Each structure stands twice: as structure tokens, then as C-alpha cells.
Coordinates of C-alpha atoms in Angstrom, one line a residue:
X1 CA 28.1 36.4 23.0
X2 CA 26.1 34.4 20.7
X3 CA 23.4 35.3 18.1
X4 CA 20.0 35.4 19.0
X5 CA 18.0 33.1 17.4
X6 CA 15.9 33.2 13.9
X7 CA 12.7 33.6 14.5
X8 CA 10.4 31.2 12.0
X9 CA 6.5 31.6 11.8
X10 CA 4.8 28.3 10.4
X11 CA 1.4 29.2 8.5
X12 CA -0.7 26.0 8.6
X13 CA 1.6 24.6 11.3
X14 CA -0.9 22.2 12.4
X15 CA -0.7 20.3 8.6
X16 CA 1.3 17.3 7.9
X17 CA 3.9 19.3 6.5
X18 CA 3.6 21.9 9.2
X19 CA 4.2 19.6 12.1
X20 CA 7.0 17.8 10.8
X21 CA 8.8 20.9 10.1
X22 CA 8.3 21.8 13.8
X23 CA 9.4 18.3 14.6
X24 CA 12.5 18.5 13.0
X25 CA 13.1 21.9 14.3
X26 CA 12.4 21.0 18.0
X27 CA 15.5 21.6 20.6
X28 CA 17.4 23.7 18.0
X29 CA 18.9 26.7 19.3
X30 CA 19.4 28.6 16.3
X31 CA 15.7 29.1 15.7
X32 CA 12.5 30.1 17.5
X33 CA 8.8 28.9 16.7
X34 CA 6.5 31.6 16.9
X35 CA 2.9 30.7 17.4
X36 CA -0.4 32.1 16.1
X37 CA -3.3 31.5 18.6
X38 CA -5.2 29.3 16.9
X39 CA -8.6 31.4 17.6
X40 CA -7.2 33.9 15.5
X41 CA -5.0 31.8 12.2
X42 CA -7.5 33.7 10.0
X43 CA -7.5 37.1 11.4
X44 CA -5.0 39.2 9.2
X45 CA -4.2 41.7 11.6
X46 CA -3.0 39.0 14.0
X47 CA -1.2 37.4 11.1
X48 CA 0.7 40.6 10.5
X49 CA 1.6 41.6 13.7
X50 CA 3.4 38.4 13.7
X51 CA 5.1 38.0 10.2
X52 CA 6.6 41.9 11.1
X53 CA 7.9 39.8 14.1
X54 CA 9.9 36.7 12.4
X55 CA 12.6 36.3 10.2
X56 CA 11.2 34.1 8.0
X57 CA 7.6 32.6 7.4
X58 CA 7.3 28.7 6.2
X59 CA 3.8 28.8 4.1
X60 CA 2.3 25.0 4.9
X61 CA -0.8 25.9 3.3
X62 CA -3.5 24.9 0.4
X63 CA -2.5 26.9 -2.8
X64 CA -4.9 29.5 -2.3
X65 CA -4.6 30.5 1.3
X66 CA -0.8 30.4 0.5
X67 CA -1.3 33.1 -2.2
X68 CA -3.4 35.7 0.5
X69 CA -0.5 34.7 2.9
X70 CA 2.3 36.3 0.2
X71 CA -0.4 39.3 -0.7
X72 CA 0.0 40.0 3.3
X73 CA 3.8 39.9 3.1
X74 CA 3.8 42.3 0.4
X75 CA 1.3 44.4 1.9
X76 CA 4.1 44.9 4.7
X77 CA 7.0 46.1 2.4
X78 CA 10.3 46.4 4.1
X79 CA 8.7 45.1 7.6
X80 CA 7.5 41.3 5.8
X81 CA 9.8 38.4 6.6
X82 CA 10.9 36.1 3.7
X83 CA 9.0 33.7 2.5
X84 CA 9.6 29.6 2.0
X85 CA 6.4 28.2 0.1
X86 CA 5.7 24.3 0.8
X87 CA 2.7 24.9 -1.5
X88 CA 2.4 24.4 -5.5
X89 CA 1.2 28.3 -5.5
X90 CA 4.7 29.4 -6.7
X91 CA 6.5 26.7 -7.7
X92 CA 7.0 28.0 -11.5
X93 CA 6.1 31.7 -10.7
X94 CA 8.3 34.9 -11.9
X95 CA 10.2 36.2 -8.8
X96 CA 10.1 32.7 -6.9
X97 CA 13.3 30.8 -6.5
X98 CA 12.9 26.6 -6.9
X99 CA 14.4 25.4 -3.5
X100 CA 16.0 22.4 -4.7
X101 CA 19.7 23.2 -4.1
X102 CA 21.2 20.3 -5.4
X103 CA 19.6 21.3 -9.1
X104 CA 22.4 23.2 -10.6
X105 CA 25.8 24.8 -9.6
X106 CA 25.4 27.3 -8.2
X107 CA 21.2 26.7 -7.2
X108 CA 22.4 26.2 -3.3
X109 CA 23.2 30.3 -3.6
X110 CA 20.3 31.4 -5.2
X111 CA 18.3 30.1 -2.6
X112 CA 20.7 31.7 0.3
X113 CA 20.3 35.0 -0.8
X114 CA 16.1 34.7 -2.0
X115 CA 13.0 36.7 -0.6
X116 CA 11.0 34.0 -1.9
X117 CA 11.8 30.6 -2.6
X118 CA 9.4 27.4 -3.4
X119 CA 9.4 24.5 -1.7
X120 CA 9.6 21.6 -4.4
X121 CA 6.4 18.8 -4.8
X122 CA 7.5 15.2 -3.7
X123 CA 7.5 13.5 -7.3
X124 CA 8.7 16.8 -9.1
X125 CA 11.7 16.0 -6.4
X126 CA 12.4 12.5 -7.6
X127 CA 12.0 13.3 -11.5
X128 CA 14.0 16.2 -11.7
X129 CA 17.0 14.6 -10.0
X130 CA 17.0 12.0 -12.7
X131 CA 15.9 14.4 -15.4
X132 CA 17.3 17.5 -15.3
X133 CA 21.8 16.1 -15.6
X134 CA 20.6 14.0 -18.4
X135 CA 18.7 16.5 -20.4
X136 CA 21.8 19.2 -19.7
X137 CA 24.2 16.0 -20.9
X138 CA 22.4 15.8 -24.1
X139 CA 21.0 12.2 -23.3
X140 CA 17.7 13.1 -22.7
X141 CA 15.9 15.0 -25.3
X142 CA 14.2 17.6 -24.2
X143 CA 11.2 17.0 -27.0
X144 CA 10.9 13.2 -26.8
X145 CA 7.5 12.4 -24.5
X146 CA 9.0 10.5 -21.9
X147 CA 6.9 8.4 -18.9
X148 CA 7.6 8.8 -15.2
X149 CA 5.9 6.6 -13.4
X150 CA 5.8 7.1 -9.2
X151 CA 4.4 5.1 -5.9
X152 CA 4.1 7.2 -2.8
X153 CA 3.2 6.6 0.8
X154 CA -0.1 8.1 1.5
X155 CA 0.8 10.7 3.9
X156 CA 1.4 12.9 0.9
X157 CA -2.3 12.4 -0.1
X158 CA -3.6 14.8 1.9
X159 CA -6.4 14.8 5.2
X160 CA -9.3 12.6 3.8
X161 CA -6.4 10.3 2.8
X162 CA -4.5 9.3 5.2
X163 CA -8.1 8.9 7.3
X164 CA -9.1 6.1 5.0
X165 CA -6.1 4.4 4.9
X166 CA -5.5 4.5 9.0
X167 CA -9.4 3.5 9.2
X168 CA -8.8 0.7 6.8
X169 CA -11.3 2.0 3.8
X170 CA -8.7 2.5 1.1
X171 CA -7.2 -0.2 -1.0
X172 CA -3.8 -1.5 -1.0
X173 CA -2.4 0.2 -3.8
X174 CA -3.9 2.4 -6.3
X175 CA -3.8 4.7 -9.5
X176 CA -4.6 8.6 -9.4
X177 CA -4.0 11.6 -11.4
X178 CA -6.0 9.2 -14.4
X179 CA -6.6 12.4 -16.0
X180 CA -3.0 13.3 -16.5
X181 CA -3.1 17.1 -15.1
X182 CA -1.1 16.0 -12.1
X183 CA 0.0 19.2 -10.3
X184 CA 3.6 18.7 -9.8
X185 CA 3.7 18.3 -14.0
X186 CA 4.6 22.0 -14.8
X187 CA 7.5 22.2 -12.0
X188 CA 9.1 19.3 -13.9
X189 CA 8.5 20.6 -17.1
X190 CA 10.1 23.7 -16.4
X191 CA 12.9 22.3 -13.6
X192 CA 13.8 19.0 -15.8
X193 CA 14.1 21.4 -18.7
X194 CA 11.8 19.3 -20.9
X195 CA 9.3 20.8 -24.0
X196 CA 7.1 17.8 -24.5
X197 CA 4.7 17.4 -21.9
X198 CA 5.4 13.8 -19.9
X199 CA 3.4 11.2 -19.4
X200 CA 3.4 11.1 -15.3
X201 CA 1.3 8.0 -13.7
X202 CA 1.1 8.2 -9.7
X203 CA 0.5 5.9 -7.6
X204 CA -0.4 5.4 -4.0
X205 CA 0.2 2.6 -1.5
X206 CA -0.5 1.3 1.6
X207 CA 2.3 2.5 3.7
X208 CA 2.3 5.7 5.6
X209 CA 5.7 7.4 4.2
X210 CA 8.1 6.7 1.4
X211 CA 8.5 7.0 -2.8
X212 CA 9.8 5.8 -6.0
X213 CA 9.4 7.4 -9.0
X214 CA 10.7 5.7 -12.2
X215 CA 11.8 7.1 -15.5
X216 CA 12.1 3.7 -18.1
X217 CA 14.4 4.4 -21.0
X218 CA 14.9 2.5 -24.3
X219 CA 18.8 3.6 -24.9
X220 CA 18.8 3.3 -28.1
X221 CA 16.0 6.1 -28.5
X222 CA 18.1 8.3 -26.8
X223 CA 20.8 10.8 -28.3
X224 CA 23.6 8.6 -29.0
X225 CA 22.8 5.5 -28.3
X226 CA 24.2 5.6 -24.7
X227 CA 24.9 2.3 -22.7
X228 CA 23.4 2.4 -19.2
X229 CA 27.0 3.4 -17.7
X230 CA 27.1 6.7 -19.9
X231 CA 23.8 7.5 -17.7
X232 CA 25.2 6.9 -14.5
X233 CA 28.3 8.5 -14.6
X234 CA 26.6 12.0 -15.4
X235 CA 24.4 11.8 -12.5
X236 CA 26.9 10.2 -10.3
X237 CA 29.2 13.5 -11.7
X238 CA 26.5 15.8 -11.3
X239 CA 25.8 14.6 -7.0
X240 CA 29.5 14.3 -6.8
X241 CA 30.0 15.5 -3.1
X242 CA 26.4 16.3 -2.3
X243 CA 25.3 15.5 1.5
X244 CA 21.5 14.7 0.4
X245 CA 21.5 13.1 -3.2
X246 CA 23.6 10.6 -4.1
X247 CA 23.8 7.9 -6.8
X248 CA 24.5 4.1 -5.8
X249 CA 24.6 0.9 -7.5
X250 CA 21.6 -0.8 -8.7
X251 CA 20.4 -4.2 -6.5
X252 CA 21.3 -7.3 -8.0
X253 CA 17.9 -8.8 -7.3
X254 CA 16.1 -6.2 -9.4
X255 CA 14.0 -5.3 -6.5
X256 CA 13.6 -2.0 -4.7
X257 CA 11.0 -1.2 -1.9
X258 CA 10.2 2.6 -1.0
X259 CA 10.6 3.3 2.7
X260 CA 14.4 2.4 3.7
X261 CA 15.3 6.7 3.8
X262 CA 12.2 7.2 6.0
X263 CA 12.9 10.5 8.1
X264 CA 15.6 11.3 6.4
X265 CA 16.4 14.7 4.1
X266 CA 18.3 12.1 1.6
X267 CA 17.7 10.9 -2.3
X268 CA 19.4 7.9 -3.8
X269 CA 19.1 7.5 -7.5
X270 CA 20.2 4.0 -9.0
X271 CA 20.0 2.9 -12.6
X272 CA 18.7 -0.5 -13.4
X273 CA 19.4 -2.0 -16.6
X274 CA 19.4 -5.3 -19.6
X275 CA 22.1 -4.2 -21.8
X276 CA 21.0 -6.9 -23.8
X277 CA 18.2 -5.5 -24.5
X278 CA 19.0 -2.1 -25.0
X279 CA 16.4 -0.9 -22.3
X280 CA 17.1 0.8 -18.6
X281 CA 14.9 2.0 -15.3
X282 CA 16.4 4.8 -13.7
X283 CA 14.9 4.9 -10.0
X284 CA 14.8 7.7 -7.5
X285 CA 14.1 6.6 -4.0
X286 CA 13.0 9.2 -1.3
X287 CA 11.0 10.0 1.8
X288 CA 8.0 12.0 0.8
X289 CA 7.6 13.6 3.8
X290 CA 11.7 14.3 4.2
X291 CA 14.0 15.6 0.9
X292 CA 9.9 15.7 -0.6
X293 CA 8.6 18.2 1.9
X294 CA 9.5 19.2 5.5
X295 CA 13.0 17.6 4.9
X296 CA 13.7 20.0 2.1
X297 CA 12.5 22.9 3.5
X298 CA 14.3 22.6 6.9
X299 CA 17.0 22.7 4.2
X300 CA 16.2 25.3 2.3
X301 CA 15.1 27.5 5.6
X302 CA 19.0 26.5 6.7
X303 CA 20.5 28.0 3.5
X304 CA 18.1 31.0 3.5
X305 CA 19.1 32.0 7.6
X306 CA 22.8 30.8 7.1
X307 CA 22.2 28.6 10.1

């Protein structure tokens, strides 16, 4: 006799996000998809009587419609399902477990046994990776204003997005976030452990799916003076035996284009560098759809179902 399977209820399912956790999910036997009609995705009685049904609800939703989806769950007490948030609603909220397991010893366990755990953003995904074994190494200051710098695909833009670029009215690569209130900022503040605020320039480009984010480093600014090597091996120790994040060797050619992990769940993290003069890029490369989204929280719903 076999288990029956988890029953998983995506709110927004019809999003980017939404449908490429369904996609990923399709032909699985440990889980079941349970449906809202779409007539009645805003009628909270409807929504209730199915989140008292499923195991587990996957919030794919704008940040406001994701915090009345949590207000129902907790209007349900015992009978509400757990909760994995794709939004930026609760990303740095009390109560609200960060679902990026590889982030710490011991962060793969949190999330197993949490009511409530946050999806991370895409970019907060690709800085913290980098960010958060250097700054518990001691190689990163915490206080020093750093610059991360990021080029995305633009499926993570959003509807009116993707429309332009797929009806040819957007250009081929631009700057955004000019203002420097990018939303993902406080998740890597509070993830990558840092105090001064960073200065975080996106970027989009015309491709559909894929993203670098950059951290550039002048070693001798850092703690100690480290050589490029020092860097490496403390995020190559941290992702020691991790299936998802890994850390590889820098291209000779000094070259690195954003799509190669494309439907993939996986992060590679390289370090580029001129010893001679003193200076180093370190480059996470990712799918922003994959370990930057859905990817991540096919993970996360894995280690919060024990499937």
C-alpha cells in the first residue's frame, strides 16, 4: 500500500510562476493539483473550501492578494494548509521561513518542518549565494556598501513585459530599478547578512529566461587582503555536496552568457579575477524562472511534504 498523494492548491496558477510550477509537477505521483474554477478565484468561500482540502497552498500572487490569501489561512486555524509564498509579501516577515535551503546548515530543516516559508526573489537568489559564506567567513564586511549588479531574461518582468518584448516594442537590453528601491533589496540585506544598504543595478535583456548577477570586489578593500583563491574556497566549502549550487572554475575567455541552466533548479557561482590587479568579479549564473522561482519552490514544496 502506498501513500496517497499531497494535495497542492496553486493560487494564481494561471501566472508565470504558477504555470511552471504545474509544469514541473505534471505526471508526478506523489502530488495532486487541485483546481479553483476560475469563475470563482476571488470568491473566498470557494477559496476556503479548497485550502481546508490540500496539504499545502503555493501563493503565485501580487504582494497584496498574497497577504488576504495568508489572512484566509489563518482565518481557518487548525483546518488551513501550509503555506509556500512565491511573492515578496513575506520574504523578511516574523514567523516566515526564507526557502532557500542551501543558505546555512541546517536551513534545509527549517524549511521541512515550517507552516510558512518564503519563496526567495530571483536576484536576492544569485546575491545571497555569493554573499552570505563570505560575510560569515569574515571576507565580506558586513558595513562596506558593496555593488551587485544583475541581467535577467525578461520573463521575470512581469505581464506588460514579456508582451512588449514577444511583440517586438522593447529594447534589446535595458536598465531598471534607476531609483534604487529594488524590491528584492531588503531580502538580501537581511539573508546576505549585510548593514550597509547595497547598491543593486538590474538589468533586463532580450532573452526570455536566464540571469547573472555580479558582485565586483577590489581584494585589497576586503578584510585581510584575500587573493581571489581565499574566496573560492569558502564558497566552494560552503556548496560542498549540494545537488543545486555548486561553484566551478571561471572561463578562460572572461566571457559568460546567461541562459546555459535554462529549466533547470541549479546555480553555478564562479569567481573571475586579475591578481595583478588586485580586483575580482564573482558571478552567479541561474535560471530565473528555475532555482529563481518555480524551480525553488518545487524544492522547497519537496522538503516541506517530505516527498
Amino acid at each position: 500500500m502506498t501513500d496517497a498523494p499531497r494535495k497542492i492548491f496553486i493560487d494564481g496558477e494561471a501566472g508565470t510562476t504558477g504555470l511552471q510550477i504545474r509544469e514541473k509537477l505534471a505526471g508526478r505521483a506523489d502530488v495532486t493539483i487541485v483546481s479553483i474554477d476560475p469563475d470563482k478565484r476571488k470568491d473566498a468561500g470557494a477559496k476556503a473550501d479548497i485550502l481546508r482540502a490540500v496539504d499545502l497552498t503555493i501563493l503565485c500572487l501580487p504582494d497584496g492578494a498574497a497577504k488576504e490569501s495568508v489572512a484566509l489561512v489563518d482565518s481557518l486555524g487548525a483546518e488551513g494548509p501550509r503555506v509556500l509564498d512565491a511573492s515578496t509579501a513575506h520574504r523578511v516577515a516574523p514567523g516566515w521561513t526564507y526557502g532557500f535551503p542551501e543558505l546555512a546548515p541546517g536551513q534545509a530543516e527549517e524549511i521541512a518542518k515550517a507552516r510558512r516559508v518564503a519563496n526567495p526573489g530571483c536576484y536576492a537568489t544569485g546575491a545571497i549565494a555569493i554573499l552570505r559564506p563570505l560575510v560569515d567567513a569574515g571576507l565580506i564586511d558586513a558595513g562596506h556598501v558593496i555593488a551587485i549588479n544583475a541581467v535577467s531574461g525578461y520573463s521575470g518582468g512581469g505581464k506588460q513585459m514579456i508582451e512588449d518584448y514577444e511583440a517586438g516594442r522593447a529594447p534589446a537590453f535595458e536598465l531598471y530599478a534607476l531609483g534604487l528601491e529594488h524590491k528584492h533589496i531588503p531580502e538580501i540585506m537581511a539573508f546576505g547578512r549585510l548593514r550597509a544598504r547595497p547598491v543593486f543595478v538590474p538589468s533586463v535583456g532580450n532573452f526570455r529566461q536566464g540571469m547573472l548577477v555580479s558582485l565586483p570586489l577590489s581584494l585589497d578593500d576586503l578584510p585581510g587582503h584575500p587573493h581571489a583563491g581565499d574566496l573560492e574556497a569558502v564558497l566552494a566549502d560552503h556548496y560542498a555536496g549540494k545537488i543545486h549550487v555548486r561553484v566551478v572554475a571561471a572561463e578562460e575567455n572572461g566571457k559568460l552568457e546567461p541562459e546555459a541552466l535554462n529549466g533547470t533548479n541549479d546555480l553555478e557561482i564562479r569567481v573571475f579575477a586579475n591578481e595583478a590587479r588586485r580586483q575580482a568579479a564573482i558571478v552567479a549564473r541561474l535560471d530565473n524562472l528555475g532555482k529563481g522561482a518555480s524551480g525553488a519552490a518545487v524544492q522547497n514544496l519537496g522538503l516541506m511534504l517530505g516527498l
